[in-house]
Coordinates of C-alpha atoms and ligand atoms in Angstrom, one line a residue:
Chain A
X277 CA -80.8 77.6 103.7
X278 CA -81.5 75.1 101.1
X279 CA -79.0 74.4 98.1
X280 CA -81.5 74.5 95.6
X281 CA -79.2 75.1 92.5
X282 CA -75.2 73.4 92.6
X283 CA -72.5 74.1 90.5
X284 CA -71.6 70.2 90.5
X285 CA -74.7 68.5 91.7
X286 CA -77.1 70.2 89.6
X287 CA -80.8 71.3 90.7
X288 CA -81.8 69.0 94.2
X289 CA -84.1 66.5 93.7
X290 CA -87.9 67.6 93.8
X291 CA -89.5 65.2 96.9
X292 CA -92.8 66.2 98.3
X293 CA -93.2 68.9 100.5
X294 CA -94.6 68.3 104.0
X295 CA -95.2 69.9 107.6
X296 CA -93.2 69.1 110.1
X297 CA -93.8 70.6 114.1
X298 CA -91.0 72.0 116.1
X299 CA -91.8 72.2 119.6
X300 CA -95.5 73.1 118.3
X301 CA -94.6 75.6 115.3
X302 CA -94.9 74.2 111.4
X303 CA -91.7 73.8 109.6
X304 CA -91.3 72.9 106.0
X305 CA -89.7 69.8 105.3
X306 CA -89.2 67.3 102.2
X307 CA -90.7 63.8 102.9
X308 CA -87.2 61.4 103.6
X309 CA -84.6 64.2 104.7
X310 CA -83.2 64.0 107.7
X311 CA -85.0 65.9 110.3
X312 CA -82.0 67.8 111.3
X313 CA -81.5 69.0 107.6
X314 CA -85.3 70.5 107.6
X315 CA -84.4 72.1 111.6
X316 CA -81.6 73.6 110.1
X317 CA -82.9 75.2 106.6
X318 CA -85.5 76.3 109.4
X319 CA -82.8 78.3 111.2
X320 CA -82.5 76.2 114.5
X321 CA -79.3 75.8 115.6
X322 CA -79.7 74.0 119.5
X323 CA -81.1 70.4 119.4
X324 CA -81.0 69.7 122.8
X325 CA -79.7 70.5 126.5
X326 CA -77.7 68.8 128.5
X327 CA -78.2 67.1 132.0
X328 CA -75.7 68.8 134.3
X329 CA -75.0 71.9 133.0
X330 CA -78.6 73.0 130.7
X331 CA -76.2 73.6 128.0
X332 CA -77.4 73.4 124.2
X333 CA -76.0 71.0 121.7
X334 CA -76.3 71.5 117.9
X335 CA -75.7 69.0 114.9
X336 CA -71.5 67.7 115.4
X337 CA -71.1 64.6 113.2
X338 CA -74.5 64.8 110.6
X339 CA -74.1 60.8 110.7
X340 CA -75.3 60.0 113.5
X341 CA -72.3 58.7 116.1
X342 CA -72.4 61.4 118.7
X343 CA -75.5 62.1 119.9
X344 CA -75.9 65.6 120.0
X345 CA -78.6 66.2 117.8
X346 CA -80.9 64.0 120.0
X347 CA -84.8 65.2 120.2
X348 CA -88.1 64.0 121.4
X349 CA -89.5 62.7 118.4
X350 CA -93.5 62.2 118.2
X351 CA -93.3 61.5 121.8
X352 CA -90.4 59.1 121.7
X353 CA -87.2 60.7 123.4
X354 CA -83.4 60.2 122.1
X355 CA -84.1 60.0 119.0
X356 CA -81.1 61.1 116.4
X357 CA -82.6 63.7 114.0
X358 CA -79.5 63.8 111.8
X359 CA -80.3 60.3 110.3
X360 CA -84.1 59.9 111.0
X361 CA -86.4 60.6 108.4
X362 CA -88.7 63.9 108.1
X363 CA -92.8 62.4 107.7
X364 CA -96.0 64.7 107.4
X365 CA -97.1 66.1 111.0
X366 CA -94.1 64.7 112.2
X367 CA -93.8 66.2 116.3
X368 CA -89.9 66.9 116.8
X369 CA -89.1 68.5 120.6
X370 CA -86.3 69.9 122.2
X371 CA -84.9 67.0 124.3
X372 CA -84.0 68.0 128.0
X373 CA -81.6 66.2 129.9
X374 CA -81.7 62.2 129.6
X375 CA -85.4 62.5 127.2
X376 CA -87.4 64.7 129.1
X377 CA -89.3 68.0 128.6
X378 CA -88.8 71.2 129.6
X379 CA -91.2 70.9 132.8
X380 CA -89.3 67.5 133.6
X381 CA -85.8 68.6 133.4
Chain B
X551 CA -84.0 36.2 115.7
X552 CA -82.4 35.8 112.5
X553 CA -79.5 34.1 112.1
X554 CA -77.6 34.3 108.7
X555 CA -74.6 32.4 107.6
X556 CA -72.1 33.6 104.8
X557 CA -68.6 32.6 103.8
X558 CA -67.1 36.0 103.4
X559 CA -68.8 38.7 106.0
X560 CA -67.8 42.2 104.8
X561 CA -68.3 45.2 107.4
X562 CA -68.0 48.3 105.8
X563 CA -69.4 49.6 102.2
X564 CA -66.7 52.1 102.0
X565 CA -63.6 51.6 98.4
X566 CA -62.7 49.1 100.9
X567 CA -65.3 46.8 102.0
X568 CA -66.9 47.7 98.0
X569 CA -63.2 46.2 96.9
X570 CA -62.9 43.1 98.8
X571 CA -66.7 42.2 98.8
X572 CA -66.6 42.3 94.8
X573 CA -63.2 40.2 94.7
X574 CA -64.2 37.3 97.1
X575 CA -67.2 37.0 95.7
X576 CA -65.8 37.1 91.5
X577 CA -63.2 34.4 93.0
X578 CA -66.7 31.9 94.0
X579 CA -67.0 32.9 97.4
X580 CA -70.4 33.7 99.3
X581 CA -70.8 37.4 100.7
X582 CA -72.9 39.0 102.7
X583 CA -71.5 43.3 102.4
X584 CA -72.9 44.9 105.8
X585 CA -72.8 48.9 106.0
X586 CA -74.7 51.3 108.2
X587 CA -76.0 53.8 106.3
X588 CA -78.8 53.5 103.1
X589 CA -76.2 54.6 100.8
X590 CA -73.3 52.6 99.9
X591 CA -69.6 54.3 99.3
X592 CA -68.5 55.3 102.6
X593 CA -66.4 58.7 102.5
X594 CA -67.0 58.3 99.0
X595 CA -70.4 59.4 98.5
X596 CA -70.5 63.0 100.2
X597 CA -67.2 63.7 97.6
X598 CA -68.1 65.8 95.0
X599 CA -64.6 66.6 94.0
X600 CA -62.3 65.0 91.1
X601 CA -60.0 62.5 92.9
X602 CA -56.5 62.4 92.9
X603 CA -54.7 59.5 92.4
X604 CA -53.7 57.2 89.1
X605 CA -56.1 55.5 85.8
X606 CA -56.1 52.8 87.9
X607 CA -57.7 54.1 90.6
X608 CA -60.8 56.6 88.9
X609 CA -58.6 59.6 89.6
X610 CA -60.3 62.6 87.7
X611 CA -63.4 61.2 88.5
X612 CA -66.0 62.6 91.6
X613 CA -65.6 60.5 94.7
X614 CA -70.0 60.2 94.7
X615 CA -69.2 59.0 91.3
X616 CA -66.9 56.4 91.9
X617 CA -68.7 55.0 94.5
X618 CA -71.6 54.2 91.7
X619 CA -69.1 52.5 90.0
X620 CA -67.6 49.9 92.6
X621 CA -71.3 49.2 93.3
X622 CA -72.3 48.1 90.4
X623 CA -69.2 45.9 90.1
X624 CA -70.3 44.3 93.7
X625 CA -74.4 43.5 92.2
X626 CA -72.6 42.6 89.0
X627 CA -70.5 39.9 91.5
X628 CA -73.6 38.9 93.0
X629 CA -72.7 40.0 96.4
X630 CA -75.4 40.0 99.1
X631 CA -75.9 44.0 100.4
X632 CA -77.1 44.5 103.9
X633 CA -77.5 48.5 104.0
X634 CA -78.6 50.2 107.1
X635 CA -77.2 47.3 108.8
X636 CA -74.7 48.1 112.0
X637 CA -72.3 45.6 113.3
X638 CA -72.2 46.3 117.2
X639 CA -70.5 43.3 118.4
X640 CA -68.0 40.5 116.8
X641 CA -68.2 37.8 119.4
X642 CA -65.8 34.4 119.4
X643 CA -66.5 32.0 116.3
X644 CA -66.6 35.2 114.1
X645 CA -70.2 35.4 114.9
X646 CA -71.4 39.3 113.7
X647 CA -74.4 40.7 116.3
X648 CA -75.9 43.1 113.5
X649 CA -79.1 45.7 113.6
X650 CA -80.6 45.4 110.1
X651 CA -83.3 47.5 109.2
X652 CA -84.1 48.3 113.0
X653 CA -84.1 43.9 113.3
X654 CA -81.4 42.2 115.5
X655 CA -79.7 39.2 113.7
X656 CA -76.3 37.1 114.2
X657 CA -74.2 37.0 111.2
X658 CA -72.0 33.8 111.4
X659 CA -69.2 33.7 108.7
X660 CA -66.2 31.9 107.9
X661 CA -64.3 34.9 107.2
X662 CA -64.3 38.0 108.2
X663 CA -63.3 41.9 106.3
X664 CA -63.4 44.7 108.0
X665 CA -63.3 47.8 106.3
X666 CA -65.0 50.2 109.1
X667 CA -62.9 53.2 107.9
X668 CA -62.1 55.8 110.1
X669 CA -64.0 58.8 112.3
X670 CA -63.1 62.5 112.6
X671 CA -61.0 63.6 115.8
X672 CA -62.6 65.9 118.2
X673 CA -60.9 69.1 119.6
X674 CA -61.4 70.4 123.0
X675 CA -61.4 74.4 123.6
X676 CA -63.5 77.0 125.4
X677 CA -67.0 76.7 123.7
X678 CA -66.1 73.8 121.7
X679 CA -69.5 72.2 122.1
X680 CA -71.3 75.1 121.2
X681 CA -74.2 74.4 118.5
X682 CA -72.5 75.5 115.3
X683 CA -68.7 74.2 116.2
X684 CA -69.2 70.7 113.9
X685 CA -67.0 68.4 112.0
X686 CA -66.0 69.1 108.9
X687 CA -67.1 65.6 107.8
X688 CA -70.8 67.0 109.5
X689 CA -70.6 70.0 106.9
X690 CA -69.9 68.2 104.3
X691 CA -72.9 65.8 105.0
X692 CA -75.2 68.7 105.2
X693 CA -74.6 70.3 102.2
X694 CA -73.4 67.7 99.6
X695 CA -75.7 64.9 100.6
X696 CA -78.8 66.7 102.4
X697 CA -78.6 70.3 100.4
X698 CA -79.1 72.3 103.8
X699 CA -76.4 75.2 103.9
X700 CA -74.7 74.8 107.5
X701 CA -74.1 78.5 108.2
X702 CA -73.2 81.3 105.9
X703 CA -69.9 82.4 107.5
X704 CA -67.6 79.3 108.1
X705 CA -63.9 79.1 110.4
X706 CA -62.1 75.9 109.0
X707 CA -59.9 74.7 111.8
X708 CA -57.1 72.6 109.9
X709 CA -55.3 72.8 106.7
X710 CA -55.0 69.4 105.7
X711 CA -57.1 67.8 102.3
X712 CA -60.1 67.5 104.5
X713 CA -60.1 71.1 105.7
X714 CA -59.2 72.5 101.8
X715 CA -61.3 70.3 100.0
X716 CA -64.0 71.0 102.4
X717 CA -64.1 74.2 102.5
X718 CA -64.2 75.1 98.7
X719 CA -67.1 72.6 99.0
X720 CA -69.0 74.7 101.0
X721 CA -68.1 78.1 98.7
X722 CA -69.4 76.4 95.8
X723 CA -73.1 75.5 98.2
X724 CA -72.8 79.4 98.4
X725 CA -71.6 79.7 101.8
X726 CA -68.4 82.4 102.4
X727 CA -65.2 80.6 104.5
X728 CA -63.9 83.6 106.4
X729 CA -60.6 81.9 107.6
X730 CA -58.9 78.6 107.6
X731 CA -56.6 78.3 110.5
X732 CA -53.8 76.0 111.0
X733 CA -51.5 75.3 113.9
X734 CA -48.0 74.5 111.8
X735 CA -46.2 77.2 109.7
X736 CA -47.3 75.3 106.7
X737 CA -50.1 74.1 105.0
X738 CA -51.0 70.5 105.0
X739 CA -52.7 69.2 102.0
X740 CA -52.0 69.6 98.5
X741 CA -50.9 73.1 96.7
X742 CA -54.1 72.5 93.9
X743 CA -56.5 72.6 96.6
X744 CA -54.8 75.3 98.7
X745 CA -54.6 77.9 95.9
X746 CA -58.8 77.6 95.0
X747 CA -59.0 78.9 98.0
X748 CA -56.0 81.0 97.9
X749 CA -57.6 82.4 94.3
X750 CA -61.2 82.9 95.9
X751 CA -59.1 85.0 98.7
X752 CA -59.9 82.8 101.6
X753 CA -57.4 83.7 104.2
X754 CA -55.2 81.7 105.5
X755 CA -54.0 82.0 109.0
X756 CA -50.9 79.5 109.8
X757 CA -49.6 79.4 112.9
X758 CA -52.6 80.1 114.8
X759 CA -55.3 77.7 116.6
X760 CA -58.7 78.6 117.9
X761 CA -58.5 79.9 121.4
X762 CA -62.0 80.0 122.1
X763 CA -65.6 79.9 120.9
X764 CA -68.8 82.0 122.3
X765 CA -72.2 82.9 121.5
X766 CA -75.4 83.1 122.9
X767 CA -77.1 79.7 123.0
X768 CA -74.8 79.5 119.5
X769 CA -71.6 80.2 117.8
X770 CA -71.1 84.0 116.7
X771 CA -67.7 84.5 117.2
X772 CA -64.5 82.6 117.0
X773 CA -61.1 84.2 118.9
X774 CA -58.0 82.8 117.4
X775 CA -54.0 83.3 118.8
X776 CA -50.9 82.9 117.1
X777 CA -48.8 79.9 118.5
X778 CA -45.2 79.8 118.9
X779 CA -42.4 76.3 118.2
X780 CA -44.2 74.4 120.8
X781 CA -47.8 75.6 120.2
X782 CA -47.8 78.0 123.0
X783 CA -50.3 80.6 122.2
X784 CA -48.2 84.4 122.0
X785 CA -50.6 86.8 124.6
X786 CA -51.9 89.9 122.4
X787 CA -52.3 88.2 119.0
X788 CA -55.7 87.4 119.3
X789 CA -58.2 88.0 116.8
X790 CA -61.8 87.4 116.9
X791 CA -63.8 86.5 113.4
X792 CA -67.6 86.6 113.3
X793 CA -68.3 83.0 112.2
X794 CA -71.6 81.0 112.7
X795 CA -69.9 77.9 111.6
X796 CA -66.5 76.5 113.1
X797 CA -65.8 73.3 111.5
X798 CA -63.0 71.3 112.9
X799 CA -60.8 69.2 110.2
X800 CA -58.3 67.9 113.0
X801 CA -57.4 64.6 111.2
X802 CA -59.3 60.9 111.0
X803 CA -58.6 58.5 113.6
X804 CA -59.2 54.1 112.5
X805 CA -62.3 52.7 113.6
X806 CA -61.4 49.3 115.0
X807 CA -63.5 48.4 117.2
X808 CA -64.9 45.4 116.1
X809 CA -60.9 44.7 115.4
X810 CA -59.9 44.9 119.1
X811 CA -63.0 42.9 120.0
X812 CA -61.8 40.4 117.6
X813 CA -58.8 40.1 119.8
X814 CA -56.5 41.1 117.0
X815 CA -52.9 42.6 118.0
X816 CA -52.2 46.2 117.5
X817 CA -49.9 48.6 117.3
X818 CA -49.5 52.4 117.4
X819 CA -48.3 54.4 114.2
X820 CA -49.1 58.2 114.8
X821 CA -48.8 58.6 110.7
X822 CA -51.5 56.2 110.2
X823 CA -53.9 58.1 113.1
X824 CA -53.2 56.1 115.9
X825 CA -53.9 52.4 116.9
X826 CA -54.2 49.9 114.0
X827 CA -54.4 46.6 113.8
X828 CA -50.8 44.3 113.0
X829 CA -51.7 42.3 109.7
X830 CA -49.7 40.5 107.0
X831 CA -49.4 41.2 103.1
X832 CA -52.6 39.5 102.9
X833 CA -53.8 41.9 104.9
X834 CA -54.9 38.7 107.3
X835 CA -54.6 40.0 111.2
X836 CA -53.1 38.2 114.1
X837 CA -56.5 36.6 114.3
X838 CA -56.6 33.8 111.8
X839 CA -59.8 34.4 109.5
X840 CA -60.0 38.0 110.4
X841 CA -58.8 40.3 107.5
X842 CA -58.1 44.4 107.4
X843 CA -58.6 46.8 104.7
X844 CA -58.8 50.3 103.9
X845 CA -58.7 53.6 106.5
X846 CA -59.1 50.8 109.7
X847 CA -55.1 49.9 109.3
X848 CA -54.3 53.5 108.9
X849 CA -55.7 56.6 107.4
X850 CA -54.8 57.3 103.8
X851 CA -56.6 57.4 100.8
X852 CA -59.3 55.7 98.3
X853 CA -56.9 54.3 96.3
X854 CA -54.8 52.4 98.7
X855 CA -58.2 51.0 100.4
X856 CA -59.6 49.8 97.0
X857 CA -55.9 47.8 96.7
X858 CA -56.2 46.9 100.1
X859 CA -59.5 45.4 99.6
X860 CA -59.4 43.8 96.2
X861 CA -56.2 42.1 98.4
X862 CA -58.5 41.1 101.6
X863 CA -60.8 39.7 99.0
X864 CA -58.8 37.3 96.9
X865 CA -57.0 35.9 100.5
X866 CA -60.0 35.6 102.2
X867 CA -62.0 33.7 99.4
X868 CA -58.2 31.9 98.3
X869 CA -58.3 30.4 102.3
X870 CA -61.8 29.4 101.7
X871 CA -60.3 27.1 98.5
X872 CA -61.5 29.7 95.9
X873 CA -58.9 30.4 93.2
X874 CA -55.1 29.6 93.5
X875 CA -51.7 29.0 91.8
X876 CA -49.7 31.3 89.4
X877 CA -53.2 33.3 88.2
X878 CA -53.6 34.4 91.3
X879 CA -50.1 34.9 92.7
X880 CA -49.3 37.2 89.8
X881 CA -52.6 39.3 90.8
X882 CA -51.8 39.6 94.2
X883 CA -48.3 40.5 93.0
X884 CA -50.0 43.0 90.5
X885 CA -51.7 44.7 93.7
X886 CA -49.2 44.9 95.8
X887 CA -47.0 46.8 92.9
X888 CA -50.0 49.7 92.6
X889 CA -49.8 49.8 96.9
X890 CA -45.7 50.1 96.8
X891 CA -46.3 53.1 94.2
X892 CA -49.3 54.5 96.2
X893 CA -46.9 55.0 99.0
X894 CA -43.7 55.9 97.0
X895 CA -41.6 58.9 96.8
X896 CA -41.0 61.5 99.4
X897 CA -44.5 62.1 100.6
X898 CA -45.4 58.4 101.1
X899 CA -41.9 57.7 102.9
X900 CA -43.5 57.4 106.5
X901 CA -46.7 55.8 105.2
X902 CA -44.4 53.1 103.4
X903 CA -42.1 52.7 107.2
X904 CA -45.5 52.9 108.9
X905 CA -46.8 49.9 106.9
X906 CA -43.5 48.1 106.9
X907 CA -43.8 48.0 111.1
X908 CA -46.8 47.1 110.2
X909 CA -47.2 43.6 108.7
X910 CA -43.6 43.1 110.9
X911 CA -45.6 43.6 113.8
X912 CA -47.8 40.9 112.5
X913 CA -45.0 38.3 111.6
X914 CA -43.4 39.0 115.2
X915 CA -46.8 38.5 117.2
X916 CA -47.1 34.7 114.6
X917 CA -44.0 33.5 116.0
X918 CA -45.3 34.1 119.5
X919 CA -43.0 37.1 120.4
X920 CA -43.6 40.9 120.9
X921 CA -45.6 43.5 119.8
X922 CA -49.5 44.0 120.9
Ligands
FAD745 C1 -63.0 65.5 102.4 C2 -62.3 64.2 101.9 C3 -61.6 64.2 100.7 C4 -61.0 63.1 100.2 N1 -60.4 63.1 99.0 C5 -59.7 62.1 98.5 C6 -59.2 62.0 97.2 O1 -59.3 63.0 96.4 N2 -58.5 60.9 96.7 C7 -58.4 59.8 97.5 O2 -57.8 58.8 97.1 N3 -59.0 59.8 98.8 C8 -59.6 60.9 99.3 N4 -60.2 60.9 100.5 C9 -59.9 59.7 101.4 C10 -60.9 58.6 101.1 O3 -62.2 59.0 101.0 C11 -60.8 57.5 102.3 O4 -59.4 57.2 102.5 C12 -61.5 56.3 101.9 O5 -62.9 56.5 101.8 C13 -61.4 55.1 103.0 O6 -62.1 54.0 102.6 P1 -62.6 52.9 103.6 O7 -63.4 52.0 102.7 O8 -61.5 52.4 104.3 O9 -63.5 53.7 104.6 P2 -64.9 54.6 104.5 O10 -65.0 55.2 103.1 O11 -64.9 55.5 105.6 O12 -66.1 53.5 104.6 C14 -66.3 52.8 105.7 C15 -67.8 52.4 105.8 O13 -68.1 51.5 106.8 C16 -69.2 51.9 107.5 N5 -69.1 51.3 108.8 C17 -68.2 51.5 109.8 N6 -68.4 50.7 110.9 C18 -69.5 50.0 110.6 C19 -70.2 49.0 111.4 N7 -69.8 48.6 112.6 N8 -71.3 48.4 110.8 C20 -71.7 48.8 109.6 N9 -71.1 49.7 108.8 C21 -70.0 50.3 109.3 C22 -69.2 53.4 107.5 O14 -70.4 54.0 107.8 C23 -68.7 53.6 106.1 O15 -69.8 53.6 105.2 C24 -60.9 62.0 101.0 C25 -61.5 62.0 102.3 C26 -62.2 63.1 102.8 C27 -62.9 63.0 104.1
FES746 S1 -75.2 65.0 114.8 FE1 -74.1 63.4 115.7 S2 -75.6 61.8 116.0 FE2 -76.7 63.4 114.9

């Protein structure tokens, strides 16, 4: 969910409004946020499985030192959606073990 | 690859590094400020509270606000700012390896600051890396720097300022805090920020820790227990709360790193977080050339970092030739004065012994002897 309106920060900042595609479905986003910030207003909470034991991992540290929010990002794997930047028709995957897909894993 | 060279090399745009970078460079020195993320202030900039603290030190003032401030002083300085620019690596001959903008480049300076700050401790339990269990430093990102509510129903783990000021943080994003759960029989930060909470009629569970957390694919629900004297957990006081949020405010840790691959000696001061870096008055470390500031020699506050690093500042650019005499003694006198009271009284008693081991250890280590 979006904090629109803030008690101390005020209204947020109006940026332009784009399309982003998790694992194939459109998702709203505003140009510059971090992915992870549009995946989440979205609803999506698991970022990413792990290697040994298929377990999911969601957003830990938002500043990107741990790793968990890692995704397959316009093909590209490992790539940490809580400090990368949201851009029109962006392609953002769940990441399966080391940077594979689904099938791979 | 580019190579840059700089007098004073700064890592670190939190108080700290924003402290020393604007005080070496006012005293004539040349310095390049280096920090990771786009936006400067460190801790500062995702605080949207009033600070505590003294005139002297912006207390009453938003943190986000204060960090404006201390950047402006460091453009009006004419520092050079290297933002989204990591230091990975500081390699012999103070030589920074440094990503900027995505680039690789080798920073070589005469002096170095480091003012890294410090990272979040992790907990271990049942469930603990379940999507949903987060720091509360992750939170706090989400909602005060990128807007995006990180759950609607939110377990703090932890009582002290981190955990309170956090949580009220995420009330006023519109999010409800179901519980704030602490393992001692008392709470740990300050009575103001307790009794928002206490007023809002967050409850407050002390004695207890998380015992475990579950969900399907994500959090749902977190089980705590009542702990005895020695943090046993007591069988049959469980509870379970229905949380999709568990954030964990377990204390701050130093992030020295690029200290202990500077070689610098260290010590261990459990009221400071852990491992920290021995260093004198100055706040030069064993390593000549090498200077400390701010949460890296101990977690405390903004205040103490800004005096730490307007002192890391004027030593580093004095050993460079850049001012001396009586002007600048009585400055450095005038510092050290605003850190004695920072740390005075009752509640900065083991902060002020931690300290004092401290800049012993570093004396001790000089003459050749003991502590690393
Ligand atoms: C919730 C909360 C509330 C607080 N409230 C108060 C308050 O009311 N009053 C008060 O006085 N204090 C308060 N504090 C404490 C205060 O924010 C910190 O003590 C202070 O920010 C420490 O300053 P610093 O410069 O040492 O580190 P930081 O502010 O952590 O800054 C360090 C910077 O260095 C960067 N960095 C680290 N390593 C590298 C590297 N290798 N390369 C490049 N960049 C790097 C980091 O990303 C960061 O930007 C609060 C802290 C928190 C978390
Ligand atoms: S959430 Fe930790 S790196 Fe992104």
């Amino acid at each position: 969910m979006r904090i629109t309106d803030h008690p101390i920060l005020g209204p947020a900042e109006a940026g332009r409004e784009i399309t982003i595609f998790y694992n194939g479905a459109p998702v709203p986003a505003v140009e510059g946020e971090p992915i992870a910030a549009a995946l989440m207003n979205a609803g999506v909470r698991s970022f990413r499985r792990t290697a040994k034991r298929d377990e999911p991992r969601g957003i830990f540290c938002a500043i990107g030192r741990c790793t968990d929010c890692m995704m397959i990002v316009n093909g590209k794997p490992n790539v940490r959606t809580c400090i990368t930047g949201a851009a029109d028709g962006m392609r953002v995957e769940t990441q399966y073990g080391y940077g594979g897909r689904k099938e791979q894993a | 690859m580019k190579k840059l060279r700089t007098e004073v090399a700064v890592v670190g745009g939190g108080p700290a590094g924003l402290s020393a970078a604007a005080e070496a460079a006012r005293a004539g020195a040349k310095v390049l400020l280096i920090d990771e993320n786009k936006r400067l202030g460190g801790q500062l900039v995702k605080q949207i509270h009033k600070f505590f603290g003294s005139e002297a030190h912006h207390a009453g003032v938003r943190g986000y606000q204060i960090a404006r401030r201390l950047l402006r002083d460091v453009e009006d300085a004419g520092v050079t700012v290297a933002s989204n620019a990591l230091a990975y690596g500081l390699f012999p001959e103070k030589e920074l390896g440094v990503v900027w903008d995505g680039k690789h480049c080798q920073v070589s300076a005469e002096r170095i600051v480091l003012a890294a700050g410090a990272k979040e401790n992790y907990l271990a339990f049942p469930g603990s890396t379940l999507p949903g269990v987060m720091g509360a430093g992750a939170a706090q990102t989400m909602a005060n720097i990128n807007r995006v509510l990180p759950g609607r129903r939110i377990v703090m783990l932890g009582s002290g300022n981190v955990g309170l000021i956090v949580s009220y943080q995420l009330m006023q994003a519109g999010a409800d805090v179901v519980a704030v759960v602490e393992g001692a029989d008392h709470i740990g930060g300050y009575g103001v920020h307790a009794a928002k909470l206490r007023r809002a009629g967050v409850p407050f569970y002390l004695s207890h820790t998380v015992k475990r957390a579950s969900g399907d694919g994500a959090l749902a629900r977190v089980e705590i227990v009542q702990v005895g004297k020695n943090w046993q957990s007591i069988p049959g006081t469980e509870l379970t709360l229905e949380a999709d949020t568990l954030c964990l405010a377990a204390g701050l840790n130093p992030m020295t790193e690029l200290a202990w691959m500077a070689g610098c000696a260290f010590l261990y001061l459990p009221a400071f977080g852990g491992h920290v870096p021995a260093h004198d008055a100055k706040m030069e470390t064993t390593v000549p050339g090498v200077y400390v500031a701010g949460d890296i020699t101990g977690v405390e506050e903004a205040s103490t970092a800004m005096e730490e690093g307007r002192m890391a500042g004027l030593s580093a650019a004095e050993s460079l030739g850049y001012g001396a005499g009586a002007a600048l003694d009585a400055e450095r006198a005038a510092i050290q004065r605003r850190l004695d009271d920072l740390r005075a009284g009752e509640r900065g008693a083991i902060r002020r012994e931690s300290k004092a081991r401290q800049t012993a250890a570093a004396a001790d280590q000089r003459q050749g002897g003991g502590a690393t």
